[in-house]
mmCIF file with all atom_site columns, C-alpha atoms in Angstrom:
data_model
loop_
_atom_site.group_PDB
_atom_site.id
_atom_site.type_symbol
_atom_site.label_atom_id
_atom_site.label_alt_id
_atom_site.label_comp_id
_atom_site.label_asym_id
_atom_site.label_entity_id
_atom_site.label_seq_id
_atom_site.pdbx_PDB_ins_code
_atom_site.Cartn_x
_atom_site.Cartn_y
_atom_site.Cartn_z
_atom_site.occupancy
_atom_site.B_iso_or_equiv
_atom_site.pdbx_formal_charge
_atom_site.auth_seq_id
_atom_site.auth_comp_id
_atom_site.auth_asym_id
_atom_site.auth_atom_id
_atom_site.pdbx_PDB_model_num
ATOM 1   C CA . PRO A 1 1   ? -0.019 -0.055 -0.047  1.00 0.00 ? 755 PRO A CA 1
ATOM 2   C CA . GLY A 1 2   ? 0.973  3.584  -0.485  1.00 0.00 ? 756 GLY A CA 1
ATOM 3   C CA . ILE A 1 3   ? -0.084 6.764  0.991   1.00 0.00 ? 757 ILE A CA 1
ATOM 4   C CA . SER A 1 4   ? -1.552 8.018  -2.323  1.00 0.00 ? 758 SER A CA 1
ATOM 5   C CA . GLU A 1 5   ? -4.145 5.090  -2.081  1.00 0.00 ? 759 GLU A CA 1
ATOM 6   C CA . SER A 1 6   ? -5.859 6.772  0.861   1.00 0.00 ? 760 SER A CA 1
ATOM 7   C CA . CYS A 1 7   ? -6.566 10.153 2.397   1.00 0.00 ? 761 CYS A CA 1
ATOM 8   C CA . VAL A 1 8   ? -4.929 11.319 5.550   1.00 0.00 ? 762 VAL A CA 1
ATOM 9   C CA . LEU A 1 9   ? -6.112 14.367 7.439   1.00 0.00 ? 763 LEU A CA 1
ATOM 10  C CA . THR A 1 10  ? -3.173 16.672 7.690   1.00 0.00 ? 764 THR A CA 1
ATOM 11  C CA . VAL A 1 11  ? -2.558 19.771 9.897   1.00 0.00 ? 765 VAL A CA 1
ATOM 12  C CA . ILE A 1 12  ? 0.388  22.157 9.385   1.00 0.00 ? 766 ILE A CA 1
ATOM 13  C CA . THR A 1 13  ? 1.849  23.086 12.671  1.00 0.00 ? 767 THR A CA 1
ATOM 14  C CA . ASN A 1 14  ? 4.909  24.414 14.464  1.00 0.00 ? 768 ASN A CA 1
ATOM 15  C CA . GLU A 1 15  ? 4.902  21.411 16.732  1.00 0.00 ? 769 GLU A CA 1
ATOM 16  C CA . PRO A 1 16  ? 7.006  18.215 16.102  1.00 0.00 ? 770 PRO A CA 1
ATOM 17  C CA . THR A 1 17  ? 5.748  15.958 13.343  1.00 0.00 ? 771 THR A CA 1
ATOM 18  C CA . ARG A 1 18  ? 3.629  13.081 14.475  1.00 0.00 ? 772 ARG A CA 1
ATOM 19  C CA . TYR A 1 19  ? 0.657  10.959 13.622  1.00 0.00 ? 773 TYR A CA 1
ATOM 20  C CA . ALA A 1 20  ? -2.006 10.627 16.305  1.00 0.00 ? 774 ALA A CA 1
ATOM 21  C CA . ASP A 1 21  ? -5.698 9.724  16.389  1.00 0.00 ? 775 ASP A CA 1
ATOM 22  C CA . GLY A 1 22  ? -5.939 9.573  12.667  1.00 0.00 ? 776 GLY A CA 1
ATOM 23  C CA . VAL A 1 23  ? -4.424 13.103 12.149  1.00 0.00 ? 777 VAL A CA 1
ATOM 24  C CA . PHE A 1 24  ? -0.945 13.749 10.614  1.00 0.00 ? 778 PHE A CA 1
ATOM 25  C CA . HIS A 1 25  ? 0.601  16.865 12.324  1.00 0.00 ? 779 HIS A CA 1
ATOM 26  C CA . LEU A 1 26  ? 3.230  18.104 9.808   1.00 0.00 ? 780 LEU A CA 1
ATOM 27  C CA . ASN A 1 27  ? 5.825  20.433 11.082  1.00 0.00 ? 781 ASN A CA 1
ATOM 28  C CA . VAL A 1 28  ? 6.152  23.437 8.638   1.00 0.00 ? 782 VAL A CA 1
ATOM 29  C CA . SER A 1 29  ? 10.018 23.573 8.803   1.00 0.00 ? 783 SER A CA 1
ATOM 30  C CA . GLU A 1 30  ? 10.820 19.854 8.621   1.00 0.00 ? 784 GLU A CA 1
ATOM 31  C CA . PRO A 1 31  ? 11.932 18.351 5.293   1.00 0.00 ? 785 PRO A CA 1
ATOM 32  C CA . LEU A 1 32  ? 8.948  16.673 3.587   1.00 0.00 ? 786 LEU A CA 1
ATOM 33  C CA . SER A 1 33  ? 10.823 13.407 3.066   1.00 0.00 ? 787 SER A CA 1
ATOM 34  C CA . ARG A 1 34  ? 11.590 13.090 6.634   1.00 0.00 ? 788 ARG A CA 1
ATOM 35  C CA . SER A 1 35  ? 8.011  13.972 7.591   1.00 0.00 ? 789 SER A CA 1
ATOM 36  C CA . LEU A 1 36  ? 6.509  11.363 5.226   1.00 0.00 ? 790 LEU A CA 1
ATOM 37  C CA . GLY A 1 37  ? 8.896  8.772  6.816   1.00 0.00 ? 791 GLY A CA 1
ATOM 38  C CA . VAL A 1 38  ? 7.238  9.423  10.157  1.00 0.00 ? 792 VAL A CA 1
ATOM 39  C CA . LEU A 1 39  ? 3.717  8.981  8.547   1.00 0.00 ? 793 LEU A CA 1
ATOM 40  C CA . ARG A 1 40  ? 4.609  5.832  6.711   1.00 0.00 ? 794 ARG A CA 1
ATOM 41  C CA . THR A 1 41  ? 6.213  4.321  9.812   1.00 0.00 ? 795 THR A CA 1
ATOM 42  C CA . ALA A 1 42  ? 3.050  5.155  11.858  1.00 0.00 ? 796 ALA A CA 1
ATOM 43  C CA . LEU A 1 43  ? 0.874  3.503  9.205   1.00 0.00 ? 797 LEU A CA 1
ATOM 44  C CA . GLY A 1 44  ? 3.058  0.471  8.998   1.00 0.00 ? 798 GLY A CA 1
ATOM 45  C CA . ILE A 1 45  ? 4.117  0.984  5.492   1.00 0.00 ? 799 ILE A CA 1
ATOM 46  C CA . VAL A 1 46  ? 7.443  -0.790 4.792   1.00 0.00 ? 800 VAL A CA 1
ATOM 47  C CA . ASP A 1 47  ? 9.406  0.239  1.675   1.00 0.00 ? 801 ASP A CA 1
ATOM 48  C CA . GLU A 1 48  ? 12.495 -1.154 0.032   1.00 0.00 ? 802 GLU A CA 1
ATOM 49  C CA . PRO A 1 49  ? 15.372 1.305  -0.389  1.00 0.00 ? 803 PRO A CA 1
ATOM 50  C CA . GLY A 1 50  ? 14.566 3.829  -2.988  1.00 0.00 ? 804 GLY A CA 1
ATOM 51  C CA . TYR A 1 51  ? 10.876 3.749  -2.403  1.00 0.00 ? 805 TYR A CA 1
ATOM 52  C CA . ILE A 1 52  ? 9.878  5.338  -5.717  1.00 0.00 ? 806 ILE A CA 1
ATOM 53  C CA . GLY A 1 53  ? 10.056 1.724  -6.943  1.00 0.00 ? 807 GLY A CA 1
ATOM 54  C CA . LYS A 1 54  ? 11.514 -0.036 -9.890  1.00 0.00 ? 808 LYS A CA 1
ATOM 55  C CA . CYS A 1 55  ? 10.996 1.409  -13.356 1.00 0.00 ? 809 CYS A CA 1
ATOM 56  C CA . GLU A 1 56  ? 9.838  -0.220 -16.581 1.00 0.00 ? 810 GLU A CA 1
ATOM 57  C CA . LEU A 1 57  ? 11.732 0.503  -19.828 1.00 0.00 ? 811 LEU A CA 1
ATOM 58  C CA . ASN A 1 58  ? 9.946  1.474  -22.906 1.00 0.00 ? 812 ASN A CA 1
ATOM 59  C CA . GLU A 1 59  ? 12.596 2.000  -25.584 1.00 0.00 ? 813 GLU A CA 1
ATOM 60  C CA . SER A 1 60  ? 10.583 4.677  -27.551 1.00 0.00 ? 814 SER A CA 1
ATOM 61  C CA . GLU A 1 61  ? 8.725  6.321  -24.574 1.00 0.00 ? 815 GLU A CA 1
ATOM 62  C CA . GLY A 1 62  ? 11.134 6.429  -21.769 1.00 0.00 ? 816 GLY A CA 1
ATOM 63  C CA . LEU A 1 63  ? 11.204 5.210  -18.144 1.00 0.00 ? 817 LEU A CA 1
ATOM 64  C CA . TYR A 1 64  ? 7.927  4.482  -16.330 1.00 0.00 ? 818 TYR A CA 1
ATOM 65  C CA . PHE A 1 65  ? 7.831  4.271  -12.580 1.00 0.00 ? 819 PHE A CA 1
ATOM 66  C CA . PRO A 1 66  ? 4.555  2.402  -11.816 1.00 0.00 ? 820 PRO A CA 1
ATOM 67  C CA . ARG A 1 67  ? 4.541  2.921  -8.056  1.00 0.00 ? 821 ARG A CA 1
ATOM 68  C CA . ALA A 1 68  ? 4.938  6.740  -8.476  1.00 0.00 ? 822 ALA A CA 1
ATOM 69  C CA . LYS A 1 69  ? 2.835  6.802  -11.635 1.00 0.00 ? 823 LYS A CA 1
ATOM 70  C CA . PHE A 1 70  ? 5.174  8.979  -13.745 1.00 0.00 ? 824 PHE A CA 1
ATOM 71  C CA . THR A 1 71  ? 7.257  8.696  -16.800 1.00 0.00 ? 825 THR A CA 1
ATOM 72  C CA . VAL A 1 72  ? 10.598 10.279 -17.621 1.00 0.00 ? 826 VAL A CA 1
ATOM 73  C CA . SER A 1 73  ? 11.408 10.704 -21.456 1.00 0.00 ? 827 SER A CA 1
ATOM 74  C CA . PHE A 1 74  ? 14.752 11.636 -23.017 1.00 0.00 ? 828 PHE A CA 1
ATOM 75  C CA . ASN A 1 75  ? 14.100 14.175 -25.826 1.00 0.00 ? 829 ASN A CA 1
ATOM 76  C CA . GLN A 1 76  ? 16.355 14.813 -28.806 1.00 0.00 ? 830 GLN A CA 1
ATOM 77  C CA . THR A 1 77  ? 17.333 18.302 -29.562 1.00 0.00 ? 831 THR A CA 1
ATOM 78  C CA . LEU A 1 78  ? 20.231 20.255 -31.125 1.00 0.00 ? 832 LEU A CA 1
ATOM 79  C CA . ARG A 1 79  ? 23.377 21.040 -29.311 1.00 0.00 ? 833 ARG A CA 1
ATOM 80  C CA . ILE A 1 80  ? 23.834 24.753 -29.049 1.00 0.00 ? 834 ILE A CA 1
ATOM 81  C CA . PRO A 1 81  ? 27.270 26.353 -29.481 1.00 0.00 ? 835 PRO A CA 1
ATOM 82  C CA . ASP A 1 82  ? 29.542 26.367 -26.376 1.00 0.00 ? 836 ASP A CA 1
ATOM 83  C CA . ASP A 1 83  ? 30.555 29.970 -26.921 1.00 0.00 ? 837 ASP A CA 1
ATOM 84  C CA . GLY A 1 84  ? 29.715 31.602 -23.669 1.00 0.00 ? 838 GLY A CA 1
ATOM 85  C CA . GLN A 1 85  ? 26.584 33.269 -25.138 1.00 0.00 ? 839 GLN A CA 1
ATOM 86  C CA . ASN A 1 86  ? 22.963 32.802 -24.169 1.00 0.00 ? 840 ASN A CA 1
ATOM 87  C CA . HIS A 1 87  ? 20.832 31.055 -26.805 1.00 0.00 ? 841 HIS A CA 1
ATOM 88  C CA . ASN A 1 88  ? 17.162 30.315 -27.225 1.00 0.00 ? 842 ASN A CA 1
ATOM 89  C CA . LEU A 1 89  ? 15.870 26.908 -26.638 1.00 0.00 ? 843 LEU A CA 1
ATOM 90  C CA . PRO A 1 90  ? 16.338 24.662 -29.669 1.00 0.00 ? 844 PRO A CA 1
ATOM 91  C CA . PRO A 1 91  ? 13.482 22.625 -30.993 1.00 0.00 ? 845 PRO A CA 1
ATOM 92  C CA . GLY A 1 92  ? 12.475 19.214 -29.708 1.00 0.00 ? 846 GLY A CA 1
ATOM 93  C CA . LEU A 1 93  ? 13.026 16.387 -32.269 1.00 0.00 ? 847 LEU A CA 1
ATOM 94  C CA . GLY A 1 94  ? 11.166 13.527 -30.675 1.00 0.00 ? 848 GLY A CA 1
ATOM 95  C CA . ASN A 1 95  ? 12.135 10.951 -28.052 1.00 0.00 ? 849 ASN A CA 1
ATOM 96  C CA . LEU A 1 96  ? 15.622 9.294  -28.075 1.00 0.00 ? 850 LEU A CA 1
ATOM 97  C CA . GLN A 1 97  ? 15.762 5.508  -27.957 1.00 0.00 ? 851 GLN A CA 1
ATOM 98  C CA . LEU A 1 98  ? 16.816 3.884  -24.711 1.00 0.00 ? 852 LEU A CA 1
ATOM 99  C CA . TYR A 1 99  ? 18.455 0.506  -24.383 1.00 0.00 ? 853 TYR A CA 1
ATOM 100 C CA . SER A 1 100 ? 19.382 -1.632 -21.415 1.00 0.00 ? 854 SER A CA 1
ATOM 101 C CA . VAL A 1 101 ? 23.059 -2.152 -20.773 1.00 0.00 ? 855 VAL A CA 1
ATOM 102 C CA . GLU A 1 102 ? 22.164 -5.773 -20.330 1.00 0.00 ? 856 GLU A CA 1
ATOM 103 C CA . GLN A 1 103 ? 21.313 -6.079 -24.079 1.00 0.00 ? 857 GLN A CA 1
ATOM 104 C CA . PHE A 1 104 ? 24.898 -5.248 -24.946 1.00 0.00 ? 858 PHE A CA 1
ATOM 105 C CA . LYS A 1 105 ? 26.890 -7.055 -22.133 1.00 0.00 ? 859 LYS A CA 1
ATOM 106 C CA . ASP A 1 106 ? 28.719 -9.173 -24.646 1.00 0.00 ? 860 ASP A CA 1
ATOM 107 C CA . CYS A 1 107 ? 29.713 -6.236 -26.918 1.00 0.00 ? 861 CYS A CA 1
ATOM 108 C CA . PRO A 1 108 ? 33.545 -5.744 -26.805 1.00 0.00 ? 862 PRO A CA 1
ATOM 109 C CA . GLN A 1 109 ? 33.261 -2.089 -27.466 1.00 0.00 ? 863 GLN A CA 1
ATOM 110 C CA . LEU A 1 110 ? 31.303 -1.522 -24.301 1.00 0.00 ? 864 LEU A CA 1
ATOM 111 C CA . PRO A 1 111 ? 33.700 -0.363 -21.362 1.00 0.00 ? 865 PRO A CA 1
ATOM 112 C CA . GLN A 1 112 ? 33.871 -2.774 -18.429 1.00 0.00 ? 866 GLN A CA 1
ATOM 113 C CA . ASN A 1 113 ? 32.880 -0.170 -15.953 1.00 0.00 ? 867 ASN A CA 1
ATOM 114 C CA . VAL A 1 114 ? 29.685 0.510  -17.907 1.00 0.00 ? 868 VAL A CA 1
ATOM 115 C CA . ARG A 1 115 ? 28.882 -3.262 -17.838 1.00 0.00 ? 869 ARG A CA 1
ATOM 116 C CA . ASP A 1 116 ? 29.586 -3.424 -14.083 1.00 0.00 ? 870 ASP A CA 1
ATOM 117 C CA . ILE A 1 117 ? 27.277 -0.376 -13.288 1.00 0.00 ? 871 ILE A CA 1
ATOM 118 C CA . GLY A 1 118 ? 24.493 -1.332 -15.673 1.00 0.00 ? 872 GLY A CA 1
ATOM 119 C CA . GLY A 1 119 ? 21.607 0.955  -16.318 1.00 0.00 ? 873 GLY A CA 1
ATOM 120 C CA . LEU A 1 120 ? 20.707 2.430  -19.841 1.00 0.00 ? 874 LEU A CA 1
ATOM 121 C CA . LEU A 1 121 ? 22.438 3.474  -22.945 1.00 0.00 ? 875 LEU A CA 1
ATOM 122 C CA . ILE A 1 122 ? 21.208 6.447  -24.964 1.00 0.00 ? 876 ILE A CA 1
ATOM 123 C CA . PRO A 1 123 ? 22.835 6.703  -28.425 1.00 0.00 ? 877 PRO A CA 1
ATOM 124 C CA . MET A 1 124 ? 23.598 10.270 -29.306 1.00 0.00 ? 878 MET A CA 1
ATOM 125 C CA . PHE A 1 125 ? 25.792 12.250 -31.806 1.00 0.00 ? 879 PHE A CA 1
ATOM 126 C CA . LYS A 1 126 ? 28.106 14.886 -30.546 1.00 0.00 ? 880 LYS A CA 1
ATOM 127 C CA . ASN A 1 127 ? 26.050 17.616 -32.250 1.00 0.00 ? 881 ASN A CA 1
ATOM 128 C CA . GLU A 1 128 ? 22.872 16.457 -30.398 1.00 0.00 ? 882 GLU A CA 1
ATOM 129 C CA . ALA A 1 129 ? 21.646 17.144 -26.845 1.00 0.00 ? 883 ALA A CA 1
ATOM 130 C CA . THR A 1 130 ? 18.722 15.957 -24.734 1.00 0.00 ? 884 THR A CA 1
ATOM 131 C CA . TRP A 1 131 ? 16.198 17.329 -22.316 1.00 0.00 ? 885 TRP A CA 1
ATOM 132 C CA . LEU A 1 132 ? 14.106 15.432 -19.842 1.00 0.00 ? 886 LEU A CA 1
ATOM 133 C CA . GLY A 1 133 ? 10.295 15.384 -20.072 1.00 0.00 ? 887 GLY A CA 1
ATOM 134 C CA . PHE A 1 134 ? 8.161  14.496 -17.128 1.00 0.00 ? 888 PHE A CA 1
ATOM 135 C CA . ASN A 1 135 ? 4.554  13.186 -17.146 1.00 0.00 ? 889 ASN A CA 1
ATOM 136 C CA . GLY A 1 136 ? 2.714  12.175 -14.028 1.00 0.00 ? 890 GLY A CA 1
ATOM 137 C CA . SER A 1 137 ? -0.267 12.668 -11.998 1.00 0.00 ? 891 SER A CA 1
ATOM 138 C CA . SER A 1 138 ? 0.138  11.200 -8.534  1.00 0.00 ? 892 SER A CA 1
ATOM 139 C CA . GLY A 1 139 ? 2.271  13.919 -7.017  1.00 0.00 ? 893 GLY A CA 1
ATOM 140 C CA . CYS A 1 140 ? 5.889  13.208 -6.242  1.00 0.00 ? 894 CYS A CA 1
ATOM 141 C CA . ALA A 1 141 ? 9.255  14.956 -5.697  1.00 0.00 ? 895 ALA A CA 1
ATOM 142 C CA . VAL A 1 142 ? 12.166 13.747 -7.861  1.00 0.00 ? 896 VAL A CA 1
ATOM 143 C CA . LYS A 1 143 ? 15.864 14.378 -7.349  1.00 0.00 ? 897 LYS A CA 1
ATOM 144 C CA . ILE A 1 144 ? 17.981 14.116 -10.609 1.00 0.00 ? 898 ILE A CA 1
ATOM 145 C CA . GLY A 1 145 ? 21.572 13.242 -10.656 1.00 0.00 ? 899 GLY A CA 1
ATOM 146 C CA . VAL A 1 146 ? 24.099 13.619 -13.385 1.00 0.00 ? 900 VAL A CA 1
ATOM 147 C CA . GLY A 1 147 ? 27.188 11.668 -12.342 1.00 0.00 ? 901 GLY A CA 1
ATOM 148 C CA . LYS A 1 148 ? 27.655 12.899 -8.827  1.00 0.00 ? 902 LYS A CA 1
ATOM 149 C CA . VAL A 1 149 ? 26.088 16.300 -9.395  1.00 0.00 ? 903 VAL A CA 1
ATOM 150 C CA . ASN A 1 150 ? 22.496 17.330 -8.659  1.00 0.00 ? 904 ASN A CA 1
ATOM 151 C CA . ALA A 1 151 ? 21.110 18.799 -11.949 1.00 0.00 ? 905 ALA A CA 1
ATOM 152 C CA . ILE A 1 152 ? 18.772 21.157 -10.039 1.00 0.00 ? 906 ILE A CA 1
ATOM 153 C CA . THR A 1 153 ? 21.270 22.872 -7.751  1.00 0.00 ? 907 THR A CA 1
ATOM 154 C CA . GLY A 1 154 ? 24.540 22.205 -9.727  1.00 0.00 ? 908 GLY A CA 1
ATOM 155 C CA . GLU A 1 155 ? 26.047 21.062 -6.391  1.00 0.00 ? 909 GLU A CA 1
ATOM 156 C CA . ASN A 1 156 ? 27.510 17.686 -5.288  1.00 0.00 ? 910 ASN A CA 1
ATOM 157 C CA . TRP A 1 157 ? 25.071 14.794 -5.349  1.00 0.00 ? 911 TRP A CA 1
ATOM 158 C CA . ASP A 1 158 ? 23.563 13.566 -2.062  1.00 0.00 ? 912 ASP A CA 1
ATOM 159 C CA . ASP A 1 159 ? 22.305 10.009 -1.954  1.00 0.00 ? 913 ASP A CA 1
ATOM 160 C CA . SER A 1 160 ? 19.881 10.646 0.771   1.00 0.00 ? 914 SER A CA 1
ATOM 161 C CA . ARG A 1 161 ? 16.180 11.054 0.388   1.00 0.00 ? 915 ARG A CA 1
ATOM 162 C CA . ASP A 1 162 ? 16.241 14.544 2.158   1.00 0.00 ? 916 ASP A CA 1
ATOM 163 C CA . LEU A 1 163 ? 14.589 17.258 0.210   1.00 0.00 ? 917 LEU A CA 1
ATOM 164 C CA . SER A 1 164 ? 15.783 20.939 0.522   1.00 0.00 ? 918 SER A CA 1
ATOM 165 C CA . LYS A 1 165 ? 13.866 24.095 -0.146  1.00 0.00 ? 919 LYS A CA 1
ATOM 166 C CA . ASP A 1 166 ? 16.967 26.399 -0.215  1.00 0.00 ? 920 ASP A CA 1
ATOM 167 C CA . PRO A 1 167 ? 18.357 25.660 -2.546  1.00 0.00 ? 921 PRO A CA 1
ATOM 168 C CA . GLN A 1 168 ? 15.537 23.463 -3.899  1.00 0.00 ? 922 GLN A CA 1
ATOM 169 C CA . ASN A 1 169 ? 17.196 20.168 -4.934  1.00 0.00 ? 923 ASN A CA 1
ATOM 170 C CA . TYR A 1 170 ? 14.147 18.480 -6.561  1.00 0.00 ? 924 TYR A CA 1
ATOM 171 C CA . VAL A 1 171 ? 11.365 18.895 -9.100  1.00 0.00 ? 925 VAL A CA 1
ATOM 172 C CA . VAL A 1 172 ? 7.694  18.350 -8.376  1.00 0.00 ? 926 VAL A CA 1
ATOM 173 C CA . ILE A 1 173 ? 5.585  16.149 -10.739 1.00 0.00 ? 927 ILE A CA 1
ATOM 174 C CA . PRO A 1 174 ? 3.120  17.123 -11.947 1.00 0.00 ? 928 PRO A CA 1
ATOM 175 C CA . GLY A 1 175 ? 4.101  20.776 -12.155 1.00 0.00 ? 929 GLY A CA 1
ATOM 176 C CA . GLN A 1 176 ? 7.501  20.554 -13.739 1.00 0.00 ? 930 GLN A CA 1
ATOM 177 C CA . PRO A 1 177 ? 6.943  19.463 -17.347 1.00 0.00 ? 931 PRO A CA 1
ATOM 178 C CA . TRP A 1 178 ? 10.629 19.306 -18.393 1.00 0.00 ? 932 TRP A CA 1
ATOM 179 C CA . LEU A 1 179 ? 14.245 19.978 -17.536 1.00 0.00 ? 933 LEU A CA 1
ATOM 180 C CA . ASP A 1 180 ? 16.449 21.453 -20.162 1.00 0.00 ? 934 ASP A CA 1
ATOM 181 C CA . GLY A 1 181 ? 19.889 20.833 -18.510 1.00 0.00 ? 935 GLY A CA 1
ATOM 182 C CA . ILE A 1 182 ? 21.998 21.405 -15.468 1.00 0.00 ? 936 ILE A CA 1
ATOM 183 C CA . MET A 1 183 ? 22.034 24.547 -13.383 1.00 0.00 ? 937 MET A CA 1
ATOM 184 C CA . GLY A 1 184 ? 25.362 26.437 -13.634 1.00 0.00 ? 938 GLY A CA 1
ATOM 185 C CA . LYS A 1 185 ? 26.925 28.628 -10.909 1.00 0.00 ? 939 LYS A CA 1
ATOM 186 C CA . ASP A 1 186 ? 25.962 31.735 -12.823 1.00 0.00 ? 940 ASP A CA 1
ATOM 187 C CA . GLY A 1 187 ? 22.388 30.763 -13.033 1.00 0.00 ? 941 GLY A CA 1
ATOM 188 C CA . THR A 1 188 ? 22.432 29.686 -16.704 1.00 0.00 ? 942 THR A CA 1
ATOM 189 C CA . VAL A 1 189 ? 21.501 26.196 -17.748 1.00 0.00 ? 943 VAL A CA 1
ATOM 190 C CA . LYS A 1 190 ? 23.868 23.897 -19.468 1.00 0.00 ? 944 LYS A CA 1
ATOM 191 C CA . GLN A 1 191 ? 22.360 21.185 -21.861 1.00 0.00 ? 945 GLN A CA 1
ATOM 192 C CA . PHE A 1 192 ? 22.643 17.535 -21.418 1.00 0.00 ? 946 PHE A CA 1
ATOM 193 C CA . VAL A 1 193 ? 25.240 16.544 -23.833 1.00 0.00 ? 947 VAL A CA 1
ATOM 194 C CA . ILE A 1 194 ? 27.939 13.824 -24.609 1.00 0.00 ? 948 ILE A CA 1
ATOM 195 C CA . ALA A 1 195 ? 31.196 14.438 -22.858 1.00 0.00 ? 949 ALA A CA 1
ATOM 196 C CA . GLU A 1 196 ? 34.219 12.031 -22.697 1.00 0.00 ? 950 GLU A CA 1
ATOM 197 C CA . GLN A 1 197 ? 35.303 10.975 -19.212 1.00 0.00 ? 951 GLN A CA 1
ATOM 198 C CA . GLY A 1 198 ? 38.780 11.520 -17.952 1.00 0.00 ? 952 GLY A CA 1
ATOM 199 C CA . LYS A 1 199 ? 39.455 14.790 -19.774 1.00 0.00 ? 953 LYS A CA 1
ATOM 200 C CA . GLY A 1 200 ? 38.036 17.152 -17.174 1.00 0.00 ? 954 GLY A CA 1
ATOM 201 C CA . ILE A 1 201 ? 35.081 18.182 -19.336 1.00 0.00 ? 955 ILE A CA 1
ATOM 202 C CA . THR A 1 202 ? 32.171 16.283 -17.861 1.00 0.00 ? 956 THR A CA 1
ATOM 203 C CA . VAL A 1 203 ? 29.994 18.092 -15.355 1.00 0.00 ? 957 VAL A CA 1
ATOM 204 C CA . GLU A 1 204 ? 31.017 15.608 -12.671 1.00 0.00 ? 958 GLU A CA 1
ATOM 205 C CA . GLU A 1 205 ? 34.757 16.258 -13.130 1.00 0.00 ? 959 GLU A CA 1
ATOM 206 C CA . GLN A 1 206 ? 34.249 19.966 -13.223 1.00 0.00 ? 960 GLN A CA 1
ATOM 207 C CA . VAL A 1 207 ? 32.213 20.010 -9.908  1.00 0.00 ? 961 VAL A CA 1
ATOM 208 C CA . THR A 1 208 ? 33.813 17.242 -8.010  1.00 0.00 ? 962 THR A CA 1
ATOM 209 C CA . GLY A 1 209 ? 37.128 16.741 -9.662  1.00 0.00 ? 963 GLY A CA 1
ATOM 210 C CA . LYS A 1 210 ? 36.388 13.056 -10.208 1.00 0.00 ? 964 LYS A CA 1
ATOM 211 C CA . ALA A 1 211 ? 34.909 10.772 -12.853 1.00 0.00 ? 965 ALA A CA 1
ATOM 212 C CA . GLU A 1 212 ? 33.079 8.104  -11.008 1.00 0.00 ? 966 GLU A CA 1
#
């Protein structure tokens, strides 16, 4: 069972978060993820780590998370010049195809570290970029990591479920229809593009100094 399957009377308060007599008292200053953890424990809801649940791969549509009832698509677009200038958003050119690493585990061209990590492959040309599209109706907060960098804040990635309001380190679905790229320190957005590891040009290497 999940919280979204039933209604819980909620009161916003300055008192500590608690669930008592059928009422959820939500502290206004406490991180939402921590507050929901209190509620889930009180209701006896037990989740596996990463409670958003496993996703289903649709090669042409994207990733569908049935438990959270939302889809993430990877959309093809043009790569804008890296000339230090601001540019208008390029047009969308349809969804990129997604493939499971498992499908190519015997391919000798696939680096061993990619086989070990697993996940997805997204074929792209160097003159292409992608943006993320979101579609869902159940209401959820999603943190997005690019390497070891939070794409929303541009800061180091945090593996915890904690959500932050300042700076906001998550997007809310529905409400956020897409994400064009990674937030830069100067407030501009950098596109999601191909970058070779080990040469200091990936976002992860520029922020953390490592290529993990």
